[in-house]
PDB file of C-alpha atoms in Angstrom:
ATOM      1  CA  UNK A   1      60.198   0.344   3.174  1.00 51.00           C
ATOM      2  CA  UNK A   2      59.282  -2.874   4.912  1.00 63.00           C
ATOM      3  CA  UNK A   3      55.599  -3.713   4.834  1.00 77.00           C
ATOM      4  CA  UNK A   4      53.792  -6.613   6.386  1.00 84.00           C
ATOM      5  CA  UNK A   5      51.155  -8.573   4.553  1.00 88.00           C
ATOM      6  CA  UNK A   6      48.409 -10.020   6.693  1.00 91.00           C
ATOM      7  CA  UNK A   7      46.520 -13.189   5.904  1.00 93.00           C
ATOM      8  CA  UNK A   8      43.640 -13.924   5.759  1.00 95.00           C
ATOM      9  CA  UNK A   9      42.060 -10.651   4.691  1.00 93.00           C
ATOM     10  CA  UNK A  10      38.921 -11.532   6.634  1.00 96.00           C
ATOM     11  CA  UNK A  11      38.075 -14.014   9.351  1.00 97.00           C
ATOM     12  CA  UNK A  12      34.678 -14.800  10.850  1.00 97.00           C
ATOM     13  CA  UNK A  13      34.379 -16.958  13.970  1.00 97.00           C
ATOM     14  CA  UNK A  14      32.094 -17.646  16.912  1.00 97.00           C
ATOM     15  CA  UNK A  15      32.701 -16.358  20.404  1.00 97.00           C
ATOM     16  CA  UNK A  16      34.911 -18.727  22.357  1.00 97.00           C
ATOM     17  CA  UNK A  17      36.833 -19.933  19.328  1.00 97.00           C
ATOM     18  CA  UNK A  18      40.466 -19.118  18.672  1.00 98.00           C
ATOM     19  CA  UNK A  19      41.491 -16.720  15.911  1.00 97.00           C
ATOM     20  CA  UNK A  20      44.817 -16.945  14.100  1.00 98.00           C
ATOM     21  CA  UNK A  21      46.185 -14.259  11.817  1.00 97.00           C
ATOM     22  CA  UNK A  22      49.422 -14.402   9.888  1.00 97.00           C
ATOM     23  CA  UNK A  23      51.900 -11.817   8.715  1.00 96.00           C
ATOM     24  CA  UNK A  24      54.639 -12.166   6.139  1.00 95.00           C
ATOM     25  CA  UNK A  25      57.414  -9.731   5.341  1.00 92.00           C
ATOM     26  CA  UNK A  26      60.372  -9.588   2.985  1.00 89.00           C
ATOM     27  CA  UNK A  27      63.554  -8.339   4.629  1.00 85.00           C
ATOM     28  CA  UNK A  28      65.321  -8.797   7.945  1.00 88.00           C
ATOM     29  CA  UNK A  29      63.764  -7.036  10.893  1.00 88.00           C
ATOM     30  CA  UNK A  30      64.613  -5.638  14.316  1.00 87.00           C
ATOM     31  CA  UNK A  31      61.148  -6.247  15.662  1.00 89.00           C
ATOM     32  CA  UNK A  32      57.544  -6.718  14.641  1.00 92.00           C
ATOM     33  CA  UNK A  33      54.513  -5.132  16.225  1.00 92.00           C
ATOM     34  CA  UNK A  34      50.828  -5.981  16.112  1.00 95.00           C
ATOM     35  CA  UNK A  35      48.112  -3.349  16.286  1.00 95.00           C
ATOM     36  CA  UNK A  36      44.324  -3.460  16.492  1.00 97.00           C
ATOM     37  CA  UNK A  37      41.886  -1.010  14.940  1.00 95.00           C
ATOM     38  CA  UNK A  38      38.259  -0.825  15.903  1.00 93.00           C
ATOM     39  CA  UNK A  39      35.992   0.319  13.121  1.00 86.00           C
ATOM     40  CA  UNK A  40      36.942   3.753  11.817  1.00 79.00           C
ATOM     41  CA  UNK A  41      39.175   4.615  14.755  1.00 85.00           C
ATOM     42  CA  UNK A  42      42.867   4.890  15.499  1.00 88.00           C
ATOM     43  CA  UNK A  43      45.173   1.913  15.919  1.00 92.00           C
ATOM     44  CA  UNK A  44      46.039   0.523  19.324  1.00 94.00           C
ATOM     45  CA  UNK A  45      49.334  -1.213  20.009  1.00 93.00           C
ATOM     46  CA  UNK A  46      48.957  -4.830  21.152  1.00 96.00           C
ATOM     47  CA  UNK A  47      52.359  -6.418  21.377  1.00 95.00           C
ATOM     48  CA  UNK A  48      55.953  -6.152  20.174  1.00 93.00           C
ATOM     49  CA  UNK A  49      58.195  -9.126  19.490  1.00 95.00           C
ATOM     50  CA  UNK A  50      61.913  -8.678  18.890  1.00 93.00           C
ATOM     51  CA  UNK A  51      63.864 -10.533  16.243  1.00 93.00           C
ATOM     52  CA  UNK A  52      65.629 -12.691  18.833  1.00 94.00           C
ATOM     53  CA  UNK A  53      62.338 -13.812  20.382  1.00 96.00           C
ATOM     54  CA  UNK A  54      60.273 -16.713  19.118  1.00 97.00           C
ATOM     55  CA  UNK A  55      57.119 -16.374  21.153  1.00 98.00           C
ATOM     56  CA  UNK A  56      55.469 -13.807  23.349  1.00 97.00           C
ATOM     57  CA  UNK A  57      52.269 -13.759  25.379  1.00 96.00           C
ATOM     58  CA  UNK A  58      50.034 -10.975  26.594  1.00 95.00           C
ATOM     59  CA  UNK A  59      46.771 -12.032  28.204  1.00 97.00           C
ATOM     60  CA  UNK A  60      44.776 -13.929  25.572  1.00 97.00           C
ATOM     61  CA  UNK A  61      47.244 -12.963  22.846  1.00 98.00           C
ATOM     62  CA  UNK A  62      50.073 -15.170  21.671  1.00 98.00           C
ATOM     63  CA  UNK A  63      52.506 -13.976  19.036  1.00 98.00           C
ATOM     64  CA  UNK A  64      55.101 -16.124  17.324  1.00 98.00           C
ATOM     65  CA  UNK A  65      57.928 -15.059  15.068  1.00 98.00           C
ATOM     66  CA  UNK A  66      59.855 -17.202  12.606  1.00 97.00           C
ATOM     67  CA  UNK A  67      62.629 -15.098  11.123  1.00 95.00           C
ATOM     68  CA  UNK A  68      63.787 -17.930   8.850  1.00 95.00           C
ATOM     69  CA  UNK A  69      60.372 -17.921   7.178  1.00 96.00           C
ATOM     70  CA  UNK A  70      59.927 -14.165   7.585  1.00 95.00           C
ATOM     71  CA  UNK A  71      56.556 -14.654   9.161  1.00 96.00           C
ATOM     72  CA  UNK A  72      54.650 -13.998  12.351  1.00 97.00           C
ATOM     73  CA  UNK A  73      51.321 -15.106  13.695  1.00 98.00           C
ATOM     74  CA  UNK A  74      48.878 -13.626  16.177  1.00 98.00           C
ATOM     75  CA  UNK A  75      46.631 -15.999  18.078  1.00 98.00           C
ATOM     76  CA  UNK A  76      43.673 -14.722  20.060  1.00 98.00           C
ATOM     77  CA  UNK A  77      42.358 -17.420  22.352  1.00 98.00           C
ATOM     78  CA  UNK A  78      38.772 -17.692  23.600  1.00 98.00           C
ATOM     79  CA  UNK A  79      37.682 -14.803  21.406  1.00 97.00           C
ATOM     80  CA  UNK A  80      34.989 -12.361  22.456  1.00 97.00           C
ATOM     81  CA  UNK A  81      32.649 -10.150  20.464  1.00 96.00           C
ATOM     82  CA  UNK A  82      34.733  -7.181  21.643  1.00 96.00           C
ATOM     83  CA  UNK A  83      37.710  -8.605  19.720  1.00 97.00           C
ATOM     84  CA  UNK A  84      35.929  -7.691  16.488  1.00 97.00           C
ATOM     85  CA  UNK A  85      38.375  -5.346  14.777  1.00 97.00           C
ATOM     86  CA  UNK A  86      41.062  -5.160  12.110  1.00 96.00           C
ATOM     87  CA  UNK A  87      44.508  -6.401  13.039  1.00 97.00           C
ATOM     88  CA  UNK A  88      47.713  -5.102  11.490  1.00 95.00           C
ATOM     89  CA  UNK A  89      51.283  -6.227  11.700  1.00 94.00           C
ATOM     90  CA  UNK A  90      54.118  -3.724  11.399  1.00 91.00           C
ATOM     91  CA  UNK A  91      57.604  -5.086  10.831  1.00 89.00           C
ATOM     92  CA  UNK A  92      60.458  -2.693  11.573  1.00 85.00           C
ATOM     93  CA  UNK A  93      63.245  -3.372   9.136  1.00 81.00           C
ATOM     94  CA  UNK A  94      66.878  -3.693  10.177  1.00 79.00           C
ATOM     95  CA  UNK A  95      68.608  -0.488   9.174  1.00 73.00           C
ATOM     96  CA  UNK A  96      65.230   0.966   8.328  1.00 64.00           C
ATOM     97  CA  UNK A  97      63.473   4.040   9.591  1.00 65.00           C
ATOM     98  CA  UNK A  98      61.771   4.357  12.937  1.00 63.00           C
ATOM     99  CA  UNK A  99      58.390   4.275  11.293  1.00 70.00           C
ATOM    100  CA  UNK A 100      56.418   1.034  11.128  1.00 73.00           C
ATOM    101  CA  UNK A 101      54.581   0.430   7.877  1.00 77.00           C
ATOM    102  CA  UNK A 102      51.299  -1.367   7.784  1.00 85.00           C
ATOM    103  CA  UNK A 103      49.603  -3.734   5.400  1.00 81.00           C
ATOM    104  CA  UNK A 104      45.896  -4.010   4.685  1.00 88.00           C
ATOM    105  CA  UNK A 105      45.183  -5.908   7.864  1.00 92.00           C
ATOM    106  CA  UNK A 106      42.995  -8.856   8.779  1.00 95.00           C
ATOM    107  CA  UNK A 107      39.369  -8.038   9.475  1.00 95.00           C
ATOM    108  CA  UNK A 108      38.149 -10.230  12.332  1.00 97.00           C
ATOM    109  CA  UNK A 109      34.464 -10.633  13.134  1.00 97.00           C
ATOM    110  CA  UNK A 110      33.533 -12.515  16.282  1.00 97.00           C
ATOM    111  CA  UNK A 111      29.877 -13.490  16.417  1.00 96.00           C
ATOM    112  CA  UNK A 112      28.237 -13.620  19.861  1.00 93.00           C
TER     113      UNK A 112
ATOM    114  CA  UNK B   1      48.645  11.773  30.076  1.00 69.00           C
ATOM    115  CA  UNK B   2      46.202  12.923  27.460  1.00 82.00           C
ATOM    116  CA  UNK B   3      46.231  10.874  24.275  1.00 93.00           C
ATOM    117  CA  UNK B   4      46.816  11.986  20.725  1.00 96.00           C
ATOM    118  CA  UNK B   5      44.123  14.361  19.564  1.00 97.00           C
ATOM    119  CA  UNK B   6      43.129  15.217  16.034  1.00 97.00           C
ATOM    120  CA  UNK B   7      40.931  18.001  14.762  1.00 97.00           C
ATOM    121  CA  UNK B   8      38.556  18.178  13.130  1.00 97.00           C
ATOM    122  CA  UNK B   9      37.085  14.693  13.410  1.00 96.00           C
ATOM    123  CA  UNK B  10      34.985  14.997  10.264  1.00 97.00           C
ATOM    124  CA  UNK B  11      35.298  17.215   7.247  1.00 96.00           C
ATOM    125  CA  UNK B  12      33.483  17.583   3.954  1.00 98.00           C
ATOM    126  CA  UNK B  13      35.170  19.455   1.119  1.00 98.00           C
ATOM    127  CA  UNK B  14      34.717  19.792  -2.615  1.00 98.00           C
ATOM    128  CA  UNK B  15      37.178  19.028  -5.368  1.00 98.00           C
ATOM    129  CA  UNK B  16      39.805  21.697  -5.878  1.00 97.00           C
ATOM    130  CA  UNK B  17      39.656  23.021  -2.331  1.00 98.00           C
ATOM    131  CA  UNK B  18      42.423  22.647   0.185  1.00 98.00           C
ATOM    132  CA  UNK B  19      42.282  21.303   3.718  1.00 98.00           C
ATOM    133  CA  UNK B  20      44.404  21.491   6.862  1.00 98.00           C
ATOM    134  CA  UNK B  21      44.289  18.813   9.529  1.00 98.00           C
ATOM    135  CA  UNK B  22      45.778  19.146  12.982  1.00 98.00           C
ATOM    136  CA  UNK B  23      47.374  16.675  15.361  1.00 98.00           C
ATOM    137  CA  UNK B  24      48.479  17.192  18.961  1.00 98.00           C
ATOM    138  CA  UNK B  25      50.833  14.454  20.153  1.00 97.00           C
ATOM    139  CA  UNK B  26      51.191  13.006  23.611  1.00 96.00           C
ATOM    140  CA  UNK B  27      53.129  15.345  25.871  1.00 95.00           C
ATOM    141  CA  UNK B  28      56.858  14.674  25.542  1.00 93.00           C
ATOM    142  CA  UNK B  29      56.589  12.948  22.180  1.00 94.00           C
ATOM    143  CA  UNK B  30      58.643  14.601  19.471  1.00 94.00           C
ATOM    144  CA  UNK B  31      57.768  12.415  16.512  1.00 93.00           C
ATOM    145  CA  UNK B  32      54.483  12.749  14.641  1.00 95.00           C
ATOM    146  CA  UNK B  33      53.597  10.537  11.693  1.00 94.00           C
ATOM    147  CA  UNK B  34      50.667  10.812   9.330  1.00 96.00           C
ATOM    148  CA  UNK B  35      48.875   7.971   7.563  1.00 95.00           C
ATOM    149  CA  UNK B  36      46.098   7.789   4.992  1.00 96.00           C
ATOM    150  CA  UNK B  37      43.680   4.909   5.232  1.00 94.00           C
ATOM    151  CA  UNK B  38      41.317   3.926   2.429  1.00 92.00           C
ATOM    152  CA  UNK B  39      39.441   0.679   1.803  1.00 85.00           C
ATOM    153  CA  UNK B  40      41.318   0.096  -1.441  1.00 81.00           C
ATOM    154  CA  UNK B  41      44.883   0.959  -0.414  1.00 82.00           C
ATOM    155  CA  UNK B  42      44.883   0.163   3.255  1.00 85.00           C
ATOM    156  CA  UNK B  43      47.000   2.179   5.664  1.00 89.00           C
ATOM    157  CA  UNK B  44      49.655   4.176   3.851  1.00 92.00           C
ATOM    158  CA  UNK B  45      52.438   6.223   5.394  1.00 92.00           C
ATOM    159  CA  UNK B  46      52.478   9.894   4.396  1.00 95.00           C
ATOM    160  CA  UNK B  47      55.344  11.480   6.338  1.00 93.00           C
ATOM    161  CA  UNK B  48      56.980  11.798   9.726  1.00 93.00           C
ATOM    162  CA  UNK B  49      58.144  14.901  11.518  1.00 94.00           C
ATOM    163  CA  UNK B  50      60.672  14.993  14.327  1.00 93.00           C
ATOM    164  CA  UNK B  51      61.771  18.175  16.043  1.00 93.00           C
ATOM    165  CA  UNK B  52      60.144  20.344  13.367  1.00 95.00           C
ATOM    166  CA  UNK B  53      61.904  18.539  10.510  1.00 94.00           C
ATOM    167  CA  UNK B  54      60.501  16.062   8.044  1.00 94.00           C
ATOM    168  CA  UNK B  55      62.482  12.899   8.759  1.00 90.00           C
ATOM    169  CA  UNK B  56      60.690  10.345   6.590  1.00 88.00           C
ATOM    170  CA  UNK B  57      58.392  10.606   3.628  1.00 91.00           C
ATOM    171  CA  UNK B  58      56.038   8.214   1.909  1.00 90.00           C
ATOM    172  CA  UNK B  59      55.153   8.029  -1.733  1.00 90.00           C
ATOM    173  CA  UNK B  60      52.529  10.731  -2.068  1.00 95.00           C
ATOM    174  CA  UNK B  61      52.303  13.672  -4.494  1.00 96.00           C
ATOM    175  CA  UNK B  62      53.448  17.146  -3.534  1.00 96.00           C
ATOM    176  CA  UNK B  63      49.838  18.172  -2.892  1.00 97.00           C
ATOM    177  CA  UNK B  64      50.300  16.532   0.482  1.00 98.00           C
ATOM    178  CA  UNK B  65      52.476  18.520   2.834  1.00 97.00           C
ATOM    179  CA  UNK B  66      52.984  18.920   6.509  1.00 97.00           C
ATOM    180  CA  UNK B  67      54.792  20.793   9.194  1.00 97.00           C
ATOM    181  CA  UNK B  68      55.569  20.552  12.857  1.00 98.00           C
ATOM    182  CA  UNK B  69      55.710  23.321  15.387  1.00 97.00           C
ATOM    183  CA  UNK B  70      58.083  23.825  18.288  1.00 96.00           C
ATOM    184  CA  UNK B  71      55.531  22.323  20.695  1.00 95.00           C
ATOM    185  CA  UNK B  72      55.487  19.158  18.496  1.00 96.00           C
ATOM    186  CA  UNK B  73      51.950  19.784  17.263  1.00 98.00           C
ATOM    187  CA  UNK B  74      51.688  18.967  13.592  1.00 98.00           C
ATOM    188  CA  UNK B  75      49.504  19.946  10.688  1.00 98.00           C
ATOM    189  CA  UNK B  76      49.077  18.350   7.313  1.00 98.00           C
ATOM    190  CA  UNK B  77      47.737  20.130   4.288  1.00 98.00           C
ATOM    191  CA  UNK B  78      46.232  18.756   1.132  1.00 98.00           C
ATOM    192  CA  UNK B  79      45.863  21.194  -1.724  1.00 96.00           C
ATOM    193  CA  UNK B  80      43.696  20.877  -4.817  1.00 97.00           C
ATOM    194  CA  UNK B  81      41.616  18.082  -3.356  1.00 98.00           C
ATOM    195  CA  UNK B  82      40.641  15.134  -5.513  1.00 97.00           C
ATOM    196  CA  UNK B  83      37.833  12.642  -4.990  1.00 97.00           C
ATOM    197  CA  UNK B  84      40.444   9.980  -4.254  1.00 95.00           C
ATOM    198  CA  UNK B  85      41.671  11.946  -1.249  1.00 97.00           C
ATOM    199  CA  UNK B  86      38.561  10.873   0.635  1.00 97.00           C
ATOM    200  CA  UNK B  87      39.973   8.825   3.487  1.00 97.00           C
ATOM    201  CA  UNK B  88      40.585   8.483   7.187  1.00 96.00           C
ATOM    202  CA  UNK B  89      43.716  10.434   8.074  1.00 97.00           C
ATOM    203  CA  UNK B  90      45.492   9.164  11.150  1.00 96.00           C
ATOM    204  CA  UNK B  91      48.328  10.695  13.045  1.00 96.00           C
ATOM    205  CA  UNK B  92      50.539   8.868  15.483  1.00 94.00           C
ATOM    206  CA  UNK B  93      53.086  10.090  17.970  1.00 94.00           C
ATOM    207  CA  UNK B  94      56.094   8.546  19.622  1.00 91.00           C
ATOM    208  CA  UNK B  95      59.258   9.623  21.401  1.00 89.00           C
ATOM    209  CA  UNK B  96      61.093   9.291  18.093  1.00 81.00           C
ATOM    210  CA  UNK B  97      64.349   8.121  19.608  1.00 77.00           C
ATOM    211  CA  UNK B  98      64.368   4.321  19.359  1.00 73.00           C
ATOM    212  CA  UNK B  99      63.459   1.807  16.712  1.00 66.00           C
ATOM    213  CA  UNK B 100      61.295  -0.318  18.983  1.00 67.00           C
ATOM    214  CA  UNK B 101      58.899   2.417  19.967  1.00 81.00           C
ATOM    215  CA  UNK B 102      55.169   2.077  20.082  1.00 86.00           C
ATOM    216  CA  UNK B 103      53.171   4.428  17.916  1.00 89.00           C
ATOM    217  CA  UNK B 104      50.215   6.031  19.699  1.00 93.00           C
ATOM    218  CA  UNK B 105      47.421   6.851  17.309  1.00 94.00           C
ATOM    219  CA  UNK B 106      44.790   9.528  17.382  1.00 96.00           C
ATOM    220  CA  UNK B 107      41.134   8.836  16.507  1.00 95.00           C
ATOM    221  CA  UNK B 108      41.586  10.161  12.979  1.00 96.00           C
ATOM    222  CA  UNK B 109      40.008  12.788  10.764  1.00 97.00           C
ATOM    223  CA  UNK B 110      37.550  11.469   8.242  1.00 97.00           C
ATOM    224  CA  UNK B 111      37.690  13.550   5.083  1.00 98.00           C
ATOM    225  CA  UNK B 112      35.049  13.328   2.397  1.00 98.00           C
ATOM    226  CA  UNK B 113      35.710  15.062  -0.906  1.00 98.00           C
ATOM    227  CA  UNK B 114      32.664  15.696  -3.077  1.00 97.00           C
TER     228      UNK B 114
END
């Protein structure tokens, strides 16, 4: 099954700074989703980008997708302490199952 | 709509015992997926049930099993528990009809095996 690999594994920044996380995958996809997980809790869906889209925005989130490089990035602008969480990408493979598969995530710490 | 609920939230068991975890999906959702999350392995897919049938399965031993009832509620069972089964078990629900669906996660059941 298709699995995303997030990079970096951990990221520590100050409030107000931007945070960028990357995701790489191996096969062609229909779409790619980003999720957030606060410590020890369930995942929350953030944004979905389809394979024919290159960029998508949602509030302070900006997601890009480069299908030629099989990579995506999530940018959080003007980060806040409340953004502290783990972030996962979930590529949905073309011809694959309905179920997104997740990597190990990027652990983001935003210091107040 | 009420969100995905999981019971119990915390559980302590000893090696060799078995455990059953429960998940109630969002009303109208017919797909329920289970994941195991550990610090070492990350978030790993266990299996997915849709309309009472297992539709997808991850790479876990037969000690891990599940089922889904006619009201879409799902249970997973782990038999002969091992120390390595200590993890956060998450379930997620979705409509189960389209490939671009969002998964809605429950808060998880944290299992500790002693």
